mmCIF file of C-alpha atoms in Angstrom:
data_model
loop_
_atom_site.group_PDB
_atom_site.id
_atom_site.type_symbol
_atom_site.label_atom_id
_atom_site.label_comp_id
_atom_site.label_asym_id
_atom_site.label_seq_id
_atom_site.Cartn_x
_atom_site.Cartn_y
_atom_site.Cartn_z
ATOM 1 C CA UNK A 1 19.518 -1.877 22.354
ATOM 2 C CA UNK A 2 16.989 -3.973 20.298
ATOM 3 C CA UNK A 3 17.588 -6.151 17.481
ATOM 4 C CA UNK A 4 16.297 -4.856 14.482
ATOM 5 C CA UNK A 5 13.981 -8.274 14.403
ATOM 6 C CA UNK A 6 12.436 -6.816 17.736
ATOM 7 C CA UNK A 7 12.271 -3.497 16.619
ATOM 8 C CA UNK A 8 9.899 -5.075 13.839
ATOM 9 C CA UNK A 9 8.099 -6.767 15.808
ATOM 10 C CA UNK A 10 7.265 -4.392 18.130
ATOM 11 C CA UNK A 11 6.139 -2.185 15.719
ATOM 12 C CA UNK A 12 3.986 -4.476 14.043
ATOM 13 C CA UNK A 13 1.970 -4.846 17.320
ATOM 14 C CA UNK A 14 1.882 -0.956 17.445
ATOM 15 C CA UNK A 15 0.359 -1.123 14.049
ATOM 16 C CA UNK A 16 -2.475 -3.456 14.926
ATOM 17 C CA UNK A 17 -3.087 -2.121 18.052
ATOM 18 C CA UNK A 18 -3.270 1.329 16.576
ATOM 19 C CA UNK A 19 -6.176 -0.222 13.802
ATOM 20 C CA UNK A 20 -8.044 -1.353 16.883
ATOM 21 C CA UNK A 21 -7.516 1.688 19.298
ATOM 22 C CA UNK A 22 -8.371 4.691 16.990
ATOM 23 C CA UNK A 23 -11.228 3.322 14.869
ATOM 24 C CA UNK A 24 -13.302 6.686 15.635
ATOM 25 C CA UNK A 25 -10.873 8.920 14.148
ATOM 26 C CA UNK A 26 -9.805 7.357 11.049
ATOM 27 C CA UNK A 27 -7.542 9.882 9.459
ATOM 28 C CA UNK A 28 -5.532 10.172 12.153
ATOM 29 C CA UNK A 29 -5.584 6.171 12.490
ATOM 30 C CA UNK A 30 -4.075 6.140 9.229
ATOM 31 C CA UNK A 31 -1.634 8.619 9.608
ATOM 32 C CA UNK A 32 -0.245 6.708 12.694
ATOM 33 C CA UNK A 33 -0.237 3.445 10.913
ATOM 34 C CA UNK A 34 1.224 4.935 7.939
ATOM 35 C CA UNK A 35 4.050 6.165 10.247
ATOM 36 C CA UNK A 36 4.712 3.049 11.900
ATOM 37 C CA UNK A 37 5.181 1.209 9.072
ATOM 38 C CA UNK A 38 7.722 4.008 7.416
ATOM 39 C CA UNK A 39 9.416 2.573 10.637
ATOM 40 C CA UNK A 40 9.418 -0.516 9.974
ATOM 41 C CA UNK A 41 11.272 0.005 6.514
ATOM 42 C CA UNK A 42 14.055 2.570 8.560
ATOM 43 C CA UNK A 43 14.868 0.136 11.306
ATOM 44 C CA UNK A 44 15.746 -2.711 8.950
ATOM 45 C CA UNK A 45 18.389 -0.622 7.325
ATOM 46 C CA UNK A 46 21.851 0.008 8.397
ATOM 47 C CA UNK A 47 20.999 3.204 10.148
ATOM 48 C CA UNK A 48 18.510 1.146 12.322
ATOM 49 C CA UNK A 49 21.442 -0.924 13.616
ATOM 50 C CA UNK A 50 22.501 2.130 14.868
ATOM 51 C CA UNK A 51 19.803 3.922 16.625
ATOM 52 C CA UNK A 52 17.080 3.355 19.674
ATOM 53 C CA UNK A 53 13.262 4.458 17.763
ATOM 54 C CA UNK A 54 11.476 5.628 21.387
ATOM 55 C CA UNK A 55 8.155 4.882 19.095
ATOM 56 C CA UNK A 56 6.749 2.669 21.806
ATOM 57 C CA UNK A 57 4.820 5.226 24.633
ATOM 58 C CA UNK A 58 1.803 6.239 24.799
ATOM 59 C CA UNK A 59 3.468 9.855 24.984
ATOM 60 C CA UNK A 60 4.440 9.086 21.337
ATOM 61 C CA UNK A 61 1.030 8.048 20.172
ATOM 62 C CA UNK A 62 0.011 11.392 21.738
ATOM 63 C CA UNK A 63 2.375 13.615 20.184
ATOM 64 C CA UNK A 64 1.526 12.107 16.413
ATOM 65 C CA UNK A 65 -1.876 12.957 17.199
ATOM 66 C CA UNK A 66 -1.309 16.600 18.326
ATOM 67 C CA UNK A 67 0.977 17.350 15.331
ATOM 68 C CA UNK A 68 -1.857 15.850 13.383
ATOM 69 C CA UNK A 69 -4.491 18.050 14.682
ATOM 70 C CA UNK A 70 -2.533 21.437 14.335
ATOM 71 C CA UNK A 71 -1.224 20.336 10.748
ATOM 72 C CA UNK A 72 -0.719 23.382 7.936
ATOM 73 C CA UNK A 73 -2.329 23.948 4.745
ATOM 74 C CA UNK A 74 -6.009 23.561 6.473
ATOM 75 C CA UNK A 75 -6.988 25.993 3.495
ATOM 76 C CA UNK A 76 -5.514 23.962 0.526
ATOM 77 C CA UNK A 77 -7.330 21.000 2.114
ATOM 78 C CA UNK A 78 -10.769 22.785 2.648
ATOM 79 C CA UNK A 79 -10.202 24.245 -1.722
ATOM 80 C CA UNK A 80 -9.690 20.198 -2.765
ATOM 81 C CA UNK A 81 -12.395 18.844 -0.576
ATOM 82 C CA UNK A 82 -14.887 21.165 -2.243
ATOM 83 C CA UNK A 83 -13.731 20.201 -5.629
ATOM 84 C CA UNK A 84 -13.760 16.814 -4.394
ATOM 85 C CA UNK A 85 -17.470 16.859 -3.390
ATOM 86 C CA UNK A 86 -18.804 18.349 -7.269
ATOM 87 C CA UNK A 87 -16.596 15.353 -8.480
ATOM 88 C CA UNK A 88 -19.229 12.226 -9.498
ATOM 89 C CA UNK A 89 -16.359 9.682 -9.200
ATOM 90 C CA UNK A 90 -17.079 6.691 -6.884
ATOM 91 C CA UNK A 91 -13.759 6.656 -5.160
ATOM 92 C CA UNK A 92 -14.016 10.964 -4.457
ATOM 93 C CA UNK A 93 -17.654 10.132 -3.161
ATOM 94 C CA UNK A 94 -16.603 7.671 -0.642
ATOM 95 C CA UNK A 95 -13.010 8.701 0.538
ATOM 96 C CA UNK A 96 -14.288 10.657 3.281
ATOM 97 C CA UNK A 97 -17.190 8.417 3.938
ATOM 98 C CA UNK A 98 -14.946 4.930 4.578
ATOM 99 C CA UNK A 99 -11.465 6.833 5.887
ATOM 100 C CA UNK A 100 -9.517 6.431 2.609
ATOM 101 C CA UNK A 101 -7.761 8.512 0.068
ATOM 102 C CA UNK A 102 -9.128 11.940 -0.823
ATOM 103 C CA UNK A 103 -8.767 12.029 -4.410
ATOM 104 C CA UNK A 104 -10.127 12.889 -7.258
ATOM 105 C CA UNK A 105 -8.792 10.758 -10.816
ATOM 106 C CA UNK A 106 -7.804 11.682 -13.674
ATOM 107 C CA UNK A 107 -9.006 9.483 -15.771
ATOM 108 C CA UNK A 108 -7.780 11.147 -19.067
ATOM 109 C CA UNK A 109 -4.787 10.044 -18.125
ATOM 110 C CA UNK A 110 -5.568 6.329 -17.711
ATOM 111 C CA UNK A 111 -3.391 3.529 -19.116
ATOM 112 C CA UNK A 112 -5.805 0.454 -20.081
ATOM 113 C CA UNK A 113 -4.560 -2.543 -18.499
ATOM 114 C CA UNK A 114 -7.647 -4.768 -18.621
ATOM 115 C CA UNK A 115 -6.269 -8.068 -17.485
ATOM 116 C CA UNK A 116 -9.163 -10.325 -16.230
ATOM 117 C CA UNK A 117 -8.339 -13.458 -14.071
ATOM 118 C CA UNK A 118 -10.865 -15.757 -11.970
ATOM 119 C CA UNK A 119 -10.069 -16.359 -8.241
ATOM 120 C CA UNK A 120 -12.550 -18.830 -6.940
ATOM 121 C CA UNK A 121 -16.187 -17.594 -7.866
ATOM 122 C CA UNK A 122 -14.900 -14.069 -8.169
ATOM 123 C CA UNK A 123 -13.225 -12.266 -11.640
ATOM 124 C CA UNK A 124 -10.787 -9.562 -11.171
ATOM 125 C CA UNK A 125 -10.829 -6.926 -13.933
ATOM 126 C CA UNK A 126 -7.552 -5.079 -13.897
ATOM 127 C CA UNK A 127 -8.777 -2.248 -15.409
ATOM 128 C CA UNK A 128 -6.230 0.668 -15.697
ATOM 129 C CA UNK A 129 -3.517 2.407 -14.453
ATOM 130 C CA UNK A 130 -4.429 6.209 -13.327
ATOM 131 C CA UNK A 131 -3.291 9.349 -12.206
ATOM 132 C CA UNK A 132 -5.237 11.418 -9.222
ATOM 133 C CA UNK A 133 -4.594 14.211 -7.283
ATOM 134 C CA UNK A 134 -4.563 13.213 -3.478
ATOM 135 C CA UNK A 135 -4.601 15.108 -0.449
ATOM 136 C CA UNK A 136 -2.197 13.553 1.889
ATOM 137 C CA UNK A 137 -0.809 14.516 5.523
ATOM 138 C CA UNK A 138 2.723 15.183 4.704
ATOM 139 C CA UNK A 139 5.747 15.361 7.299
ATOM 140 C CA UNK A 140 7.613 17.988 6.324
ATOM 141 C CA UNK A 141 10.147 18.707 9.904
ATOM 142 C CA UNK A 142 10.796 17.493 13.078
ATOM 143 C CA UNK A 143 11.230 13.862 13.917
ATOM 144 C CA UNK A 144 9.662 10.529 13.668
ATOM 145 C CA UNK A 145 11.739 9.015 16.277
ATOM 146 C CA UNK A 146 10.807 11.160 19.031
ATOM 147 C CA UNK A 147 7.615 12.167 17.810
ATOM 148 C CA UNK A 148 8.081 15.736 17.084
ATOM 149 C CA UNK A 149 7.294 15.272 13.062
ATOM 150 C CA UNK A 150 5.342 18.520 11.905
ATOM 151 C CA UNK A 151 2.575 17.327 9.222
ATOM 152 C CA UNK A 152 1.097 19.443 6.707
ATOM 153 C CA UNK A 153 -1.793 18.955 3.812
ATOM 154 C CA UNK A 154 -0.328 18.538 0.179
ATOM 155 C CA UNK A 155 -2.531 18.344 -2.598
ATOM 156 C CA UNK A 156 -0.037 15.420 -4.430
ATOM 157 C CA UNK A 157 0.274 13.603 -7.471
ATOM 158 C CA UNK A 158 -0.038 9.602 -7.602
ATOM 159 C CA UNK A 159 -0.803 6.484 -9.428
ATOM 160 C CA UNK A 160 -3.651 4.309 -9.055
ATOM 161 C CA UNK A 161 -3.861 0.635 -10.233
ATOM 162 C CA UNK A 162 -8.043 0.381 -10.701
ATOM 163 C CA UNK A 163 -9.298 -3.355 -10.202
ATOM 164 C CA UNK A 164 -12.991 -4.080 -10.408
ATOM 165 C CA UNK A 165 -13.645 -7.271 -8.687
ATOM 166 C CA UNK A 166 -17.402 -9.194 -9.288
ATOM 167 C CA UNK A 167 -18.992 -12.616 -8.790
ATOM 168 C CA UNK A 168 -18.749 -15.371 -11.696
ATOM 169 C CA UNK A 169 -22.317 -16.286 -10.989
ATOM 170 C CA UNK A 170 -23.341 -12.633 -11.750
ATOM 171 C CA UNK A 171 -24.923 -12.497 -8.320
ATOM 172 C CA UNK A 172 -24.795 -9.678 -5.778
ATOM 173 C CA UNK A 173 -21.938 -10.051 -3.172
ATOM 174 C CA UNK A 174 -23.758 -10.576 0.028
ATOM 175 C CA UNK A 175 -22.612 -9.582 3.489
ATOM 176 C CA UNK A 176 -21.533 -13.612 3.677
ATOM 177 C CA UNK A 177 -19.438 -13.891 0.882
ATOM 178 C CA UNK A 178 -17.680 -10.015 1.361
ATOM 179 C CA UNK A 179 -13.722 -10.581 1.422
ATOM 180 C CA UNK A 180 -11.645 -7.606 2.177
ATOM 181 C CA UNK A 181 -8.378 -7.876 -0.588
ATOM 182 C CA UNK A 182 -4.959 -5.739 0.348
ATOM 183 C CA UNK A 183 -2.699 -5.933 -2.272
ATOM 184 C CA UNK A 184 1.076 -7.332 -2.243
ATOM 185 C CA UNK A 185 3.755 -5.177 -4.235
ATOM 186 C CA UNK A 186 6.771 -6.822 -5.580
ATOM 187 C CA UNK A 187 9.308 -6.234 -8.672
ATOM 188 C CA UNK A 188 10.669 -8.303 -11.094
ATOM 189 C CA UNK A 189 13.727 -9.644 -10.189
ATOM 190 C CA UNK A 190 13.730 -8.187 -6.328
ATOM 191 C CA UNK A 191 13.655 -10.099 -3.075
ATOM 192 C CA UNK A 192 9.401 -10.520 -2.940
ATOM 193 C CA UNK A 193 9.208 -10.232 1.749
ATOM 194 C CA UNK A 194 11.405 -6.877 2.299
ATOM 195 C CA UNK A 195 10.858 -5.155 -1.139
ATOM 196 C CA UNK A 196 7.125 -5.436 -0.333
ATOM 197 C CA UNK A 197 7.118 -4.528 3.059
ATOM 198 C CA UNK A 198 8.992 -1.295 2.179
ATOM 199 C CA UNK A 199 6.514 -0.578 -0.981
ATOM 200 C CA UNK A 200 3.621 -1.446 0.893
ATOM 201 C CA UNK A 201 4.060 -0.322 4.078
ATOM 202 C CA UNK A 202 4.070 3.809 3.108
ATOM 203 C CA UNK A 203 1.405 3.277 0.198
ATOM 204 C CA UNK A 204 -2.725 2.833 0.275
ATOM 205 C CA UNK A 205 -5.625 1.594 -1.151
ATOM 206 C CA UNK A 206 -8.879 2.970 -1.635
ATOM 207 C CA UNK A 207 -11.609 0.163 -1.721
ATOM 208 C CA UNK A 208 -15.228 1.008 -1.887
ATOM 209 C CA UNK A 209 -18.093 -1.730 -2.403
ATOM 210 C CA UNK A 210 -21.439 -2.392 -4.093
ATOM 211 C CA UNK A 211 -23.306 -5.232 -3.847
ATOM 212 C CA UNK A 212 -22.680 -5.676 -7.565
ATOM 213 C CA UNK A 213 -18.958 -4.568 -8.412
ATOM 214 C CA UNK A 214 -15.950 -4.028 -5.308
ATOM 215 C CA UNK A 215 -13.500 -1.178 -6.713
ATOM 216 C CA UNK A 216 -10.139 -0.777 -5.570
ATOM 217 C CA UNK A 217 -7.632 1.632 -5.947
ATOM 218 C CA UNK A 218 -4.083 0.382 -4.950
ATOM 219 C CA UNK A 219 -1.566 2.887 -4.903
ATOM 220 C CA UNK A 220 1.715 1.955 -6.826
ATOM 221 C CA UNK A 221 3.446 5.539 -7.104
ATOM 222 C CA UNK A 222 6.631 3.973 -5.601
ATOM 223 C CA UNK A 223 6.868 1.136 -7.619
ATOM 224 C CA UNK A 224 7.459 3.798 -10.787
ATOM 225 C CA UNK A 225 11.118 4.020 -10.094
ATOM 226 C CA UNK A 226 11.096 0.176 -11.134
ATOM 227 C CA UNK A 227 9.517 1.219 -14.601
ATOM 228 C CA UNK A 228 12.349 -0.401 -16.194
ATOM 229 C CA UNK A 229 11.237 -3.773 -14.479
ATOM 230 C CA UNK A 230 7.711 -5.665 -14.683
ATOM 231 C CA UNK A 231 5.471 -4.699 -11.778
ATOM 232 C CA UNK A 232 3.552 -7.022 -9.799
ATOM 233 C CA UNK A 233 0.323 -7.152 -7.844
ATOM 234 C CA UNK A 234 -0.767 -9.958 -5.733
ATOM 235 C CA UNK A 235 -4.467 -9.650 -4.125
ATOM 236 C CA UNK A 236 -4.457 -11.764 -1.036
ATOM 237 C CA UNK A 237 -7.355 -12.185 1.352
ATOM 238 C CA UNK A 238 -6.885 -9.786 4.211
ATOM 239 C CA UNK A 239 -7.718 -12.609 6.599
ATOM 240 C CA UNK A 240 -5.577 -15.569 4.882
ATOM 241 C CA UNK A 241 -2.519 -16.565 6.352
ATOM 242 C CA UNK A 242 -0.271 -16.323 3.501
ATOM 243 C CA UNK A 243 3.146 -15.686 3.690
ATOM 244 C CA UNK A 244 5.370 -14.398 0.906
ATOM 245 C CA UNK A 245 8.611 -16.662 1.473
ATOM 246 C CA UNK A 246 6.113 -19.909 1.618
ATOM 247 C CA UNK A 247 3.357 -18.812 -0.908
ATOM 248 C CA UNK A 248 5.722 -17.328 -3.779
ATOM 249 C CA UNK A 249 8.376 -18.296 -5.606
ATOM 250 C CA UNK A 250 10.687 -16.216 -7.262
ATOM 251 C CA UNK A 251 14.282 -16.070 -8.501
ATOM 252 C CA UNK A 252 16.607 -12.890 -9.233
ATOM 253 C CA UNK A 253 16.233 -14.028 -13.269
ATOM 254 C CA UNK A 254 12.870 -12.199 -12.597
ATOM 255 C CA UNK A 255 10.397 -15.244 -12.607
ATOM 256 C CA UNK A 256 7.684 -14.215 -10.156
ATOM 257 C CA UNK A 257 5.111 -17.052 -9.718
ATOM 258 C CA UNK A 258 2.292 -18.082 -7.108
ATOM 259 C CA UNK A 259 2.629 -21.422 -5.604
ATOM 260 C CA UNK A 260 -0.150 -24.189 -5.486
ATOM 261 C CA UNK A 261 -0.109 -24.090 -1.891
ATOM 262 C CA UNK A 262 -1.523 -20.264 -1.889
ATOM 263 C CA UNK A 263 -4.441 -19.534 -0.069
ATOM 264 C CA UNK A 264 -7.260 -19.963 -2.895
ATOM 265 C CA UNK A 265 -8.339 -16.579 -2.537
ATOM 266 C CA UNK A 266 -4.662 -14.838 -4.112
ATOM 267 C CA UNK A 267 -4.468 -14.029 -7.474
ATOM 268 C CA UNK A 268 -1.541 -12.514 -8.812
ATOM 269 C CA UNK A 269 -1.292 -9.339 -11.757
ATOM 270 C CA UNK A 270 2.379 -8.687 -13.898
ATOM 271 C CA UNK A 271 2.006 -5.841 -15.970
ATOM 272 C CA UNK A 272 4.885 -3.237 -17.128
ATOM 273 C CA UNK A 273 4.718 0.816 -17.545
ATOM 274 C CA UNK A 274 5.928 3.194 -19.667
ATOM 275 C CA UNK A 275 9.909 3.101 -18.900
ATOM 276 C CA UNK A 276 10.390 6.789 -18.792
ATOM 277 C CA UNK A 277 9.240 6.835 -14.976
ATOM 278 C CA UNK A 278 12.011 4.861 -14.021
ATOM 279 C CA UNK A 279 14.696 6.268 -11.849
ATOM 280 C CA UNK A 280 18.112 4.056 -11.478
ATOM 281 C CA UNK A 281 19.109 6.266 -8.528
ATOM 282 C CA UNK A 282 16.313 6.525 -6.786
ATOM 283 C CA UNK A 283 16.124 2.387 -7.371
ATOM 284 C CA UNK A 284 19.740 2.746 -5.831
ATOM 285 C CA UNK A 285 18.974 4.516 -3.128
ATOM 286 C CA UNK A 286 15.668 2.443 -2.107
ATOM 287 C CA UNK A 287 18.051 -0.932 -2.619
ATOM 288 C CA UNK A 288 21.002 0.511 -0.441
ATOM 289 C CA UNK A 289 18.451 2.059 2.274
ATOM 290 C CA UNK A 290 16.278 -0.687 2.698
ATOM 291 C CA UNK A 291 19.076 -3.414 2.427
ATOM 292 C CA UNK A 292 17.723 -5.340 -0.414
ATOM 293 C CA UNK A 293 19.082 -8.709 -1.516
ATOM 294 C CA UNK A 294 18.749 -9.344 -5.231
ATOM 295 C CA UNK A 295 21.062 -12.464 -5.062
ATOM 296 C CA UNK A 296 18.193 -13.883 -2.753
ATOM 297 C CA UNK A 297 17.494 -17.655 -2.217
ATOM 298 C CA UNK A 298 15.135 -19.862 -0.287
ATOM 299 C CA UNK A 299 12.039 -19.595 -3.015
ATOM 300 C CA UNK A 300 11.649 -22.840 -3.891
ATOM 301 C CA UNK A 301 9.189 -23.885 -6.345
#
């Protein structure tokens, strides 16, 4: 039986071969992806130590696909996407267009953040925290494992972190100077490598650019059980090699800091929500499942 280290591995190098496989059909690229890296979090908890995941065939690969394909609730989808297309929101307009989220905002219900910090020659603009309705591929029987999981469409509920990102200059990005940000998730006072890999690993983002202004949307509806705790966002250059144990330092006090030695394109965001989304079990649960270590240590400053 594998370690759970090689069971990580090996699943990371599904993952990336999946991205460059399946590029035609991006939703179910995603969904894979998305799967795999639900994976990732099960097989570094103690049930992983017990159990074989047979995730690693092409048979497997072609199973998630088929389940995708005959997924339920085709008619709830087809309702939202119409709503979606009447909606004159520039993440709705493009979610189809680029692969990402199908969603529409609420933005009624936004929380202004507006935190502004300067990267390099670029300014991010943490704008708000918002609600939307996505549709999502949902798993709701069978098994991951063995690749038997039955997926239907769910119109859903989740939280968006909005960052608009332009040039200091106030010149247009070009095709040159285009870097593609993914977003780290970590919480105050939480081993930074596993609690991110577990937070980020079953969430999205939506980005969609301009040659003025590059939006993103970064999903942080899992985080809310932590509402009790500050929340933190780290934008990292897609293509950097920056690693969380190396680049961060952080200590179970809750000090949460980005090193010197970063890659200059990271910037990091703390910001808190309204405490009456927290949820101790659930934070229980997540800590227990995913094997969590808040007395961590190797950090250094």
């Amino acid at each position: 039986m594998k370690t759970n280290e090689e069971m990580i591995n090996a699943i990371m190098t599904e993952i990336n071969t999946a991205k460059i496989k399946s590029r035609q059909n991006k939703k179910v690229t995603a969904t894979i992806i998305v799967t795999l890296s639900m994976l990732i979090c099960i097989v570094i908890g103690a049930y992983a130590a017990k159990n074989y995941y047979p995730i690693f065939s092409e048979d497997w690969i072609s199973s998630i696909k088929e389940n995708v394909a005959i997924a339920k609730g085709e008619e709830a989808a087809a309702t939202f996407r119409e709503r979606m297309k009447n909606t004159s929101d520039i993440y709705s307009e493009n979610g189809v267009k680029y692969g990402h989220d199908e969603v529409i905002m609420n933005y009624e219900s936004s929380v202004p953040v507006n935190q502004i910090k300067e990267c390099g020659n670029l300014v991010f603009n943490f704008k708000s925290i918002t609600e939307g309705e996505v549709l999502r591929l949902a798993t709701v029987g069978g098994s991951l494992a063995d690749g038997t999981c039955e997926f239907e469409w769910q119109v859903q509920k989740h939280h968006y972190a909005l960052f608009e990102i332009t040039k200091k200059d106030g010149q247009k990005f070009t095709e040159e100077d285009y870097i593609s940000f993914r977003f780290l998730r970590f919480i105050e006072g939480y081993e930074p490598f596993r609690t991110n890999m577990c937070l980020e690993g079953v969430c999205t983002q939506i980005a969609v650019t301009t040659e003025d202004i590059h939006y993103y949307a970064v999903d942080i509806t899992n985080m809310l059980i932590f509402a009790e705790k500050d929340l933190i966002l780290t934008a990292i250059d897609f293509d950097s090699e920056f690693n969380i144990q190396e680049h961060i330092y952080a200590n179970k006090k809750g000090e949460f800091i980005l090193k010197d030695n970063a890659p200059e394109s990271s910037v990091m965001f703390r910001f808190n929500i309204d405490s009456s989304f927290a949820n101790k079990e659930a934070v229980r649960q997540f800590v227990k499942t995913y094997d969590i270590n808040k007395n961590f240590t190797g950090y250094t400053k």
